[in-house]
Amino acid sequence: MKAKAVRLHGANDLRLDEFELPEITDDEILVKVVSDSICMSTYKCAILGADHKRVHDDVADHPAIMGHEFAGDIVKVGKNHQDKFKPGMKFTLQPALNYKGTMWSPGYSYEFFGGDCTYCILPAEVMELNCLFEYTGRAYYEASLAEPMSCSIGAFNAAYHTKMGVYTHEMGIKEGGKLAIMAGAGPMGLGALTYALHRDARSSMVVVTDVNAERLARAEELFPVEEAKKEGIELHFVNMSDYEDPVAKLREISGGTGFDDVFCYAPVAVVIQQSSEILGRDGCLNFFAGPTDNKFSATMNFYDVHYNSTHVMGTTGGNTDDMLESLKLTAAGRINPAVMVTHIGGLDAVVDTTLNLPKIPGGKKLIYTHLTMPLTALTELRTKGEAQKDKRLVALADIVDAHQGLWCPEAEEYLFQNFITE
């Protein structure tokens, strides 16, 4: 069957291609992709091409479909999986396959498997690893965003703490401790924040830093300090550019103890150094933001490593349990992954959006793959609708505004009813 997809042909070479999908085997599943959210990791893949660790060397001859944060409908099931999966089921999946020790993943490594497409083929290893899930929720975008949410969930679960003279690690953030999310007012930081405030084992203090006043103001609007206080959490938003010595300010907020858990959401040397300097005794620093420079380095206080048991780690992606936790918390209304979304667009917007992602302000860019629409900020829906005399965009803006300016199931359903004909 015919499919359209944004595919990687080489470094900085993304193309919206139309091509023929092969017939599925008995061990494969054909799916219709409905939504995909664009990840900064996809940008890194696009600019590096075959130099990226997950991209195959012969990508010029076998272009890889971009996108790994996707959801949709099952169309056809190979006979080896018909006992578990049926046509018409909604699906989402865990893309961090780690199959047989490889780094293969949709969105990087497969010619016919990825999220920025109309239809694709799930290879046998997805089902073998139990990485395909039936999704029973209302909105496709929530299933797409389960993957980026699972990355932050995995980071929280991978944190660890120690006791002097004991050679086992206590896994997870310190319950009742103090937590800082550095450079945390971006999309992934907000995802981490909604999780930090609503997970089972919580910190008693959460501090979110950034240098962008507008992003911090939006974060505080979405997560009011008083609401967090009702849950027993002392929440702070700190603009680091407001202080001559921002590290001293953060340590002051912590009561002089420093922080038990620090998550660094920017691959910037000064932010990493600040993250190191605010660690308390036995503090765990997770360097979450992956750099594109394979020689990237930053300063860390090794006196504290030796005498105060501070430690550093990094995580990339989550595992299947993290993904299931994300879906469960979203379905229960405890976390709202829509706080990450600031733009929507169609498959025709993916190439330019991906290649220019660092230059585009805001958070997650949510793509509906059967939609034709330029990338549009949620805050611009009304002005564009009025300028183009498009009542549909104005109505979409009304729905978004009624939900704190956030994308929502009602908005997605209106999009399906009025914009997407397929």
Tab-separated table of C-alpha atoms in Angstrom:
chain	number	residue	atom	x	y	z
A	1	MET	CA	0.000	0.000	0.000
A	2	LYS	CA	1.033	3.620	-0.474
A	3	ALA	CA	2.366	5.561	2.503
A	4	LYS	CA	3.755	9.026	3.096
A	5	ALA	CA	6.550	9.649	5.564
A	6	VAL	CA	9.242	12.111	6.507
A	7	ARG	CA	12.443	10.128	6.050
A	8	LEU	CA	16.113	10.677	6.803
A	9	HIS	CA	18.370	10.285	3.760
A	10	GLY	CA	21.512	11.757	5.350
A	11	ALA	CA	22.710	14.547	7.622
A	12	ASN	CA	20.359	17.552	7.285
A	13	ASP	CA	18.501	15.687	4.546
A	14	LEU	CA	14.877	15.075	5.474
A	15	ARG	CA	12.258	14.524	2.774
A	16	LEU	CA	8.523	13.999	2.710
A	17	ASP	CA	8.383	10.862	0.548
A	18	GLU	CA	5.587	8.788	-0.900
A	19	PHE	CA	6.462	5.124	-1.315
A	20	GLU	CA	5.104	1.599	-1.340
A	21	LEU	CA	5.010	-0.364	1.897
A	22	PRO	CA	5.766	-4.077	1.477
A	23	GLU	CA	3.244	-6.710	2.503
A	24	ILE	CA	3.553	-7.591	6.172
A	25	THR	CA	4.892	-10.988	7.218
A	26	ASP	CA	3.230	-13.332	9.705
A	27	ASP	CA	5.330	-11.697	12.440
A	28	GLU	CA	4.551	-8.048	11.635
A	29	ILE	CA	1.689	-5.595	12.163
A	30	LEU	CA	0.508	-2.811	9.848
A	31	VAL	CA	-0.630	0.367	11.629
A	32	LYS	CA	-2.106	3.744	10.790
A	33	VAL	CA	-0.252	6.484	12.635
A	34	VAL	CA	-2.509	9.277	13.859
A	35	SER	CA	-0.302	11.467	16.070
A	36	ASP	CA	3.388	11.963	16.721
A	37	SER	CA	5.157	14.563	18.843
A	38	ILE	CA	8.519	15.870	17.690
A	39	CYS	CA	11.393	15.285	20.083
A	40	MET	CA	14.650	17.217	20.330
A	41	SER	CA	16.297	13.815	19.906
A	42	THR	CA	14.796	13.693	16.407
A	43	TYR	CA	16.469	17.008	15.597
A	44	LYS	CA	19.799	15.594	16.768
A	45	CYS	CA	19.267	12.555	14.578
A	46	ALA	CA	18.373	14.739	11.577
A	47	ILE	CA	21.470	16.894	11.754
A	48	LEU	CA	23.868	14.011	12.433
A	49	GLY	CA	22.535	11.476	9.951
A	50	ALA	CA	24.612	8.289	9.862
A	51	ASP	CA	26.909	9.715	12.556
A	52	HIS	CA	24.090	9.257	15.075
A	53	LYS	CA	24.451	6.143	17.225
A	54	ARG	CA	20.977	4.865	16.333
A	55	VAL	CA	21.136	5.466	12.554
A	56	HIS	CA	22.275	2.708	10.176
A	57	ASP	CA	25.275	3.363	7.933
A	58	ASP	CA	23.364	2.750	4.695
A	59	VAL	CA	20.614	5.266	5.454
A	60	ALA	CA	21.162	6.934	2.059
A	61	ASP	CA	20.016	3.723	0.364
A	62	HIS	CA	17.464	2.742	3.016
A	63	PRO	CA	16.081	6.011	4.423
A	64	ALA	CA	14.759	5.902	7.979
A	65	ILE	CA	11.295	7.126	8.934
A	66	MET	CA	11.543	9.887	11.532
A	67	GLY	CA	9.532	10.141	14.764
A	68	HIS	CA	9.220	7.851	17.766
A	69	GLU	CA	6.488	9.371	19.970
A	70	PHE	CA	3.444	8.058	18.177
A	71	ALA	CA	0.029	6.475	18.468
A	72	GLY	CA	-2.650	5.301	16.087
A	73	ASP	CA	-4.808	2.381	14.951
A	74	ILE	CA	-3.931	-1.194	14.097
A	75	VAL	CA	-4.883	-1.990	10.492
A	76	LYS	CA	-3.688	-5.535	9.796
A	77	VAL	CA	-2.148	-8.200	12.036
A	78	GLY	CA	0.215	-10.972	11.012
A	79	LYS	CA	-1.092	-14.399	12.002
A	80	ASN	CA	1.492	-14.883	14.776
A	81	HIS	CA	-0.038	-11.995	16.774
A	82	GLN	CA	-3.737	-12.346	16.025
A	83	ASP	CA	-4.467	-13.834	19.436
A	84	LYS	CA	-3.491	-10.570	21.153
A	85	PHE	CA	-3.965	-7.722	18.649
A	86	LYS	CA	-6.906	-6.985	16.349
A	87	PRO	CA	-7.568	-4.525	13.513
A	88	GLY	CA	-9.224	-1.385	14.851
A	89	MET	CA	-7.389	-1.381	18.184
A	90	LYS	CA	-5.779	1.881	19.221
A	91	PHE	CA	-2.098	1.449	19.992
A	92	THR	CA	0.960	3.117	21.378
A	93	LEU	CA	4.411	1.655	21.907
A	94	GLN	CA	7.662	1.894	23.814
A	95	PRO	CA	10.288	2.874	21.212
A	96	ALA	CA	13.358	2.184	23.396
A	97	LEU	CA	13.580	-1.415	22.225
A	98	ASN	CA	17.215	-2.162	23.160
A	99	TYR	CA	16.805	-5.274	21.024
A	100	LYS	CA	19.598	-7.785	21.604
A	101	GLY	CA	21.838	-5.064	22.969
A	102	THR	CA	21.426	-2.729	19.987
A	103	MET	CA	20.257	0.896	20.040
A	104	TRP	CA	17.727	0.317	17.233
A	105	SER	CA	14.635	2.425	17.602
A	106	PRO	CA	11.768	3.651	15.432
A	107	GLY	CA	12.457	7.163	14.269
A	108	TYR	CA	16.138	6.427	13.732
A	109	SER	CA	16.836	2.908	12.561
A	110	TYR	CA	14.048	1.499	10.387
A	111	GLU	CA	13.048	1.954	6.769
A	112	PHE	CA	9.363	1.145	7.317
A	113	PHE	CA	8.849	1.865	11.031
A	114	GLY	CA	8.518	5.316	12.579
A	115	GLY	CA	6.059	7.964	13.695
A	116	ASP	CA	6.191	10.716	11.066
A	117	CYS	CA	4.167	8.766	8.551
A	118	THR	CA	0.641	7.854	7.509
A	119	TYR	CA	1.155	4.083	7.764
A	120	CYS	CA	4.054	1.915	8.898
A	121	ILE	CA	4.996	-1.666	9.743
A	122	LEU	CA	5.827	-2.818	13.269
A	123	PRO	CA	8.655	-5.376	13.086
A	124	ALA	CA	8.671	-8.636	15.035
A	125	GLU	CA	10.941	-7.372	17.818
A	126	VAL	CA	8.322	-4.837	19.000
A	127	MET	CA	5.915	-7.619	19.881
A	128	GLU	CA	8.675	-9.976	21.039
A	129	LEU	CA	9.756	-7.395	23.612
A	130	ASN	CA	6.149	-6.623	24.676
A	131	CYS	CA	6.613	-3.001	23.595
A	132	LEU	CA	3.265	-2.706	21.782
A	133	PHE	CA	0.312	-1.680	23.965
A	134	GLU	CA	-3.384	-1.502	23.308
A	135	TYR	CA	-4.430	2.055	24.160
A	136	THR	CA	-7.943	2.540	25.499
A	137	GLY	CA	-7.793	6.244	26.303
A	138	ARG	CA	-9.770	9.006	24.663
A	139	ALA	CA	-7.083	11.108	22.939
A	140	TYR	CA	-4.301	9.923	20.657
A	141	TYR	CA	-1.984	12.772	21.651
A	142	GLU	CA	-1.943	11.555	25.260
A	143	ALA	CA	-0.648	8.210	24.030
A	144	SER	CA	2.005	9.950	21.905
A	145	LEU	CA	3.122	11.982	24.904
A	146	ALA	CA	3.333	8.892	27.110
A	147	GLU	CA	6.780	8.267	25.623
A	148	PRO	CA	8.370	11.618	26.521
A	149	MET	CA	6.659	11.413	29.902
A	150	SER	CA	8.167	7.953	30.387
A	151	CYS	CA	11.625	9.452	29.859
A	152	SER	CA	11.199	11.697	32.889
A	153	ILE	CA	9.567	8.910	34.863
A	154	GLY	CA	12.571	6.728	34.080
A	155	ALA	CA	14.914	9.473	35.245
A	156	PHE	CA	13.111	9.701	38.591
A	157	ASN	CA	13.193	5.928	38.991
A	158	ALA	CA	16.872	5.710	38.036
A	159	ALA	CA	17.968	8.234	40.672
A	160	TYR	CA	19.685	6.615	43.622
A	161	HIS	CA	20.905	7.326	47.126
A	162	THR	CA	23.404	5.713	49.459
A	163	LYS	CA	24.208	5.212	53.132
A	164	MET	CA	27.706	5.422	54.557
A	165	GLY	CA	29.230	1.977	54.872
A	166	VAL	CA	26.403	0.290	52.968
A	167	TYR	CA	27.188	-0.923	49.462
A	168	THR	CA	23.700	-1.037	48.027
A	169	HIS	CA	21.826	1.816	46.402
A	170	GLU	CA	18.323	2.931	47.319
A	171	MET	CA	16.671	3.523	43.966
A	172	GLY	CA	14.450	6.491	43.157
A	173	ILE	CA	14.345	10.109	44.277
A	174	LYS	CA	14.456	10.730	48.014
A	175	GLU	CA	10.910	10.685	49.367
A	176	GLY	CA	10.244	13.847	51.369
A	177	GLY	CA	13.503	15.325	50.084
A	178	LYS	CA	14.347	18.429	48.103
A	179	LEU	CA	14.307	18.359	44.311
A	180	ALA	CA	15.458	20.871	41.688
A	181	ILE	CA	14.607	20.849	37.974
A	182	MET	CA	17.263	23.004	36.317
A	183	ALA	CA	16.399	24.723	33.008
A	184	GLY	CA	13.018	23.177	33.698
A	185	ALA	CA	10.417	25.479	32.131
A	186	GLY	CA	10.685	23.843	28.709
A	187	PRO	CA	8.473	20.980	27.523
A	188	MET	CA	10.396	18.118	29.115
A	189	GLY	CA	10.913	20.075	32.327
A	190	LEU	CA	7.168	20.711	32.591
A	191	GLY	CA	6.559	17.023	32.010
A	192	ALA	CA	8.943	16.279	34.871
A	193	LEU	CA	7.157	18.840	37.024
A	194	THR	CA	3.669	17.413	36.533
A	195	TYR	CA	5.112	14.024	37.466
A	196	ALA	CA	7.055	15.330	40.478
A	197	LEU	CA	3.928	16.936	41.909
A	198	HIS	CA	1.603	13.987	41.394
A	199	ARG	CA	3.612	10.756	41.657
A	200	ASP	CA	3.197	8.473	44.679
A	201	ALA	CA	6.573	9.118	46.374
A	202	ARG	CA	7.047	12.885	46.340
A	203	SER	CA	9.622	15.436	47.395
A	204	SER	CA	8.709	17.976	50.057
A	205	MET	CA	10.264	20.789	48.018
A	206	VAL	CA	10.400	21.259	44.243
A	207	VAL	CA	12.293	24.132	42.636
A	208	VAL	CA	12.078	24.894	38.902
A	209	THR	CA	14.699	27.177	37.363
A	210	ASP	CA	15.048	28.838	33.962
A	211	VAL	CA	16.354	32.068	32.467
A	212	ASN	CA	13.252	32.781	30.376
A	213	ALA	CA	10.707	34.863	32.282
A	214	GLU	CA	7.878	34.102	29.857
A	215	ARG	CA	8.354	30.339	30.148
A	216	LEU	CA	8.556	30.550	33.928
A	217	ALA	CA	5.371	32.629	34.071
A	218	ARG	CA	3.537	30.042	31.983
A	219	ALA	CA	4.853	27.252	34.224
A	220	GLU	CA	3.644	29.049	37.353
A	221	GLU	CA	0.248	29.661	35.770
A	222	LEU	CA	-0.100	25.962	34.969
A	223	PHE	CA	1.202	24.842	38.361
A	224	PRO	CA	0.097	27.368	41.014
A	225	VAL	CA	2.289	27.428	44.105
A	226	GLU	CA	-0.772	27.404	46.375
A	227	GLU	CA	-2.109	24.237	44.758
A	228	ALA	CA	1.191	22.460	45.379
A	229	LYS	CA	1.139	23.680	48.977
A	230	LYS	CA	-2.212	21.937	49.502
A	231	GLU	CA	-0.453	18.712	48.549
A	232	GLY	CA	2.304	19.343	51.069
A	233	ILE	CA	4.893	20.456	48.509
A	234	GLU	CA	6.815	23.723	48.725
A	235	LEU	CA	7.065	24.837	45.089
A	236	HIS	CA	9.374	27.600	43.818
A	237	PHE	CA	10.007	29.089	40.373
A	238	VAL	CA	13.373	30.825	40.066
A	239	ASN	CA	14.653	32.984	37.218
A	240	MET	CA	18.407	32.428	37.429
A	241	SER	CA	19.116	35.649	35.507
A	242	ASP	CA	17.562	37.694	38.342
A	243	TYR	CA	20.425	36.935	40.727
A	244	GLU	CA	24.091	37.818	40.740
A	245	ASP	CA	24.766	34.529	42.525
A	246	PRO	CA	21.919	32.168	41.571
A	247	VAL	CA	23.587	29.181	43.231
A	248	ALA	CA	23.586	30.999	46.582
A	249	LYS	CA	19.886	31.799	46.069
A	250	LEU	CA	19.020	28.167	45.415
A	251	ARG	CA	20.982	26.975	48.423
A	252	GLU	CA	19.186	29.600	50.497
A	253	ILE	CA	15.803	28.292	49.296
A	254	SER	CA	16.893	24.777	50.269
A	255	GLY	CA	17.536	25.985	53.823
A	256	GLY	CA	21.272	25.686	53.344
A	257	THR	CA	21.263	21.922	52.917
A	258	GLY	CA	21.346	21.750	49.132
A	259	PHE	CA	19.170	19.381	47.136
A	260	ASP	CA	18.791	15.628	47.310
A	261	ASP	CA	17.855	15.262	43.640
A	262	VAL	CA	18.770	17.580	40.775
A	263	PHE	CA	17.686	17.110	37.166
A	264	CYS	CA	19.560	19.080	34.499
A	265	TYR	CA	17.398	19.689	31.421
A	266	ALA	CA	19.872	21.672	29.313
A	267	PRO	CA	23.185	20.534	27.778
A	268	VAL	CA	24.872	23.761	28.871
A	269	ALA	CA	28.121	23.675	30.845
A	270	VAL	CA	27.188	26.482	33.249
A	271	VAL	CA	23.855	24.809	34.084
A	272	ILE	CA	25.615	21.525	34.831
A	273	GLN	CA	28.121	23.310	37.069
A	274	GLN	CA	25.283	25.062	38.913
A	275	SER	CA	23.519	21.708	39.252
A	276	SER	CA	26.646	20.252	40.852
A	277	GLU	CA	27.021	23.181	43.216
A	278	ILE	CA	23.511	22.923	44.644
A	279	LEU	CA	23.728	19.215	45.512
A	280	GLY	CA	23.386	18.369	49.182
A	281	ARG	CA	25.017	15.431	50.917
A	282	ASP	CA	24.428	12.227	48.915
A	283	GLY	CA	22.791	14.376	46.240
A	284	CYS	CA	22.053	12.710	42.903
A	285	LEU	CA	22.479	14.729	39.702
A	286	ASN	CA	20.777	13.388	36.581
A	287	PHE	CA	22.155	14.934	33.402
A	288	PHE	CA	18.980	14.448	31.392
A	289	ALA	CA	19.640	16.587	28.315
A	290	GLY	CA	21.754	14.759	25.759
A	291	PRO	CA	24.297	16.897	23.856
A	292	THR	CA	25.079	16.599	20.143
A	293	ASP	CA	28.807	17.211	20.723
A	294	ASN	CA	30.454	13.895	21.596
A	295	LYS	CA	33.268	15.769	23.349
A	296	PHE	CA	30.957	17.888	25.511
A	297	SER	CA	32.186	18.250	29.091
A	298	ALA	CA	31.538	20.434	32.125
A	299	THR	CA	32.948	21.087	35.578
A	300	MET	CA	31.753	19.135	38.604
A	301	ASN	CA	32.871	19.494	42.213
A	302	PHE	CA	34.891	16.358	42.962
A	303	TYR	CA	35.634	17.412	46.510
A	304	ASP	CA	31.924	16.893	47.143
A	305	VAL	CA	31.987	13.601	45.231
A	306	HIS	CA	34.616	12.337	47.686
A	307	TYR	CA	33.506	13.876	50.973
A	308	ASN	CA	29.764	14.434	50.490
A	309	SER	CA	28.925	11.372	48.375
A	310	THR	CA	27.417	13.443	45.567
A	311	HIS	CA	27.060	11.526	42.327
A	312	VAL	CA	26.095	12.047	38.693
A	313	MET	CA	24.284	9.881	36.188
A	314	GLY	CA	22.367	10.197	32.942
A	315	THR	CA	19.308	8.516	31.501
A	316	THR	CA	17.980	8.367	27.967
A	317	GLY	CA	14.444	7.125	27.468
A	318	GLY	CA	12.361	5.055	29.816
A	319	ASN	CA	11.499	1.375	29.934
A	320	THR	CA	8.210	-0.439	29.457
A	321	ASP	CA	7.216	-0.062	33.115
A	322	ASP	CA	7.814	3.703	32.891
A	323	MET	CA	5.609	3.870	29.796
A	324	LEU	CA	2.815	1.956	31.502
A	325	GLU	CA	3.063	4.221	34.547
A	326	SER	CA	2.763	7.255	32.294
A	327	LEU	CA	-0.371	5.870	30.630
A	328	LYS	CA	-1.869	4.882	33.988
A	329	LEU	CA	-1.312	8.287	35.618
A	330	THR	CA	-2.631	10.104	32.552
A	331	ALA	CA	-5.762	7.932	32.419
A	332	ALA	CA	-6.350	8.635	36.119
A	333	GLY	CA	-6.074	12.383	35.526
A	334	ARG	CA	-3.131	12.676	37.916
A	335	ILE	CA	-0.719	14.042	35.312
A	336	ASN	CA	-1.493	16.131	32.249
A	337	PRO	CA	1.086	15.654	29.488
A	338	ALA	CA	-0.595	18.416	27.463
A	339	VAL	CA	1.423	20.930	29.503
A	340	MET	CA	4.280	20.073	27.124
A	341	VAL	CA	2.407	20.986	23.913
A	342	THR	CA	2.540	24.482	22.409
A	343	HIS	CA	2.132	23.826	18.666
A	344	ILE	CA	0.210	21.570	16.291
A	345	GLY	CA	0.766	20.839	12.629
A	346	GLY	CA	0.416	18.344	9.810
A	347	LEU	CA	2.828	15.921	8.202
A	348	ASP	CA	3.758	18.645	5.693
A	349	ALA	CA	5.206	20.706	8.567
A	350	VAL	CA	7.576	18.036	9.884
A	351	VAL	CA	10.679	18.634	7.739
A	352	ASP	CA	11.051	22.347	8.465
A	353	THR	CA	9.958	21.958	12.080
A	354	THR	CA	12.461	19.204	12.809
A	355	LEU	CA	15.433	20.869	11.129
A	356	ASN	CA	14.716	24.193	12.860
A	357	LEU	CA	13.501	22.861	16.187
A	358	PRO	CA	15.970	24.716	18.462
A	359	LYS	CA	14.980	28.016	16.830
A	360	ILE	CA	11.243	27.556	17.383
A	361	PRO	CA	10.113	28.815	20.789
A	362	GLY	CA	7.698	26.978	23.011
A	363	GLY	CA	7.301	23.344	23.912
A	364	LYS	CA	6.321	20.143	22.151
A	365	LYS	CA	5.283	20.250	18.513
A	366	LEU	CA	2.382	17.833	18.063
A	367	ILE	CA	1.901	16.408	14.578
A	368	TYR	CA	-1.239	14.836	13.157
A	369	THR	CA	0.049	12.783	10.258
A	370	HIS	CA	-3.166	12.761	8.185
A	371	LEU	CA	-3.496	16.533	8.482
A	372	THR	CA	-2.189	19.213	6.124
A	373	MET	CA	-1.397	22.283	8.236
A	374	PRO	CA	1.641	24.492	8.768
A	375	LEU	CA	3.083	24.416	12.267
A	376	THR	CA	0.793	26.640	14.339
A	377	ALA	CA	1.223	27.829	17.906
A	378	LEU	CA	-1.833	27.301	20.065
A	379	THR	CA	-1.635	30.985	20.971
A	380	GLU	CA	-1.884	31.903	17.268
A	381	LEU	CA	-4.954	29.838	16.379
A	382	ARG	CA	-7.351	32.758	16.867
A	383	THR	CA	-5.337	35.417	15.029
A	384	LYS	CA	-4.681	33.067	12.113
A	385	GLY	CA	-8.330	32.084	11.995
A	386	GLU	CA	-9.482	35.696	11.942
A	387	ALA	CA	-6.881	36.708	9.352
A	388	GLN	CA	-7.779	33.776	7.085
A	389	LYS	CA	-11.516	34.025	7.837
A	390	ASP	CA	-11.351	30.393	8.909
A	391	LYS	CA	-14.087	29.827	11.522
A	392	ARG	CA	-12.660	26.379	12.271
A	393	LEU	CA	-9.420	27.826	13.638
A	394	VAL	CA	-11.351	30.322	15.749
A	395	ALA	CA	-13.523	27.525	17.151
A	396	LEU	CA	-10.385	25.506	17.894
A	397	ALA	CA	-8.965	28.530	19.713
A	398	ASP	CA	-12.154	28.764	21.793
A	399	ILE	CA	-11.727	25.142	22.903
A	400	VAL	CA	-8.057	25.610	23.773
A	401	ASP	CA	-8.713	28.838	25.694
A	402	ALA	CA	-11.393	27.075	27.732
A	403	HIS	CA	-8.729	24.593	28.898
A	404	GLN	CA	-6.073	27.007	30.270
A	405	GLY	CA	-4.621	27.426	26.789
A	406	LEU	CA	-3.781	23.714	26.639
A	407	TRP	CA	-4.407	21.148	23.946
A	408	CYS	CA	-7.109	18.737	25.088
A	409	PRO	CA	-9.236	15.777	23.946
A	410	GLU	CA	-12.036	18.126	22.851
A	411	ALA	CA	-9.610	20.019	20.608
A	412	GLU	CA	-8.305	16.822	19.059
A	413	GLU	CA	-11.822	15.576	18.377
A	414	TYR	CA	-12.785	18.900	16.775
A	415	LEU	CA	-9.663	18.637	14.596
A	416	PHE	CA	-10.701	15.170	13.423
A	417	GLN	CA	-14.247	16.296	12.674
A	418	ASN	CA	-13.405	19.511	10.824
A	419	PHE	CA	-9.859	19.355	9.424
A	420	ILE	CA	-8.994	15.732	8.642
A	421	THR	CA	-10.977	14.042	5.893
A	422	GLU	CA	-9.153	10.686	5.728
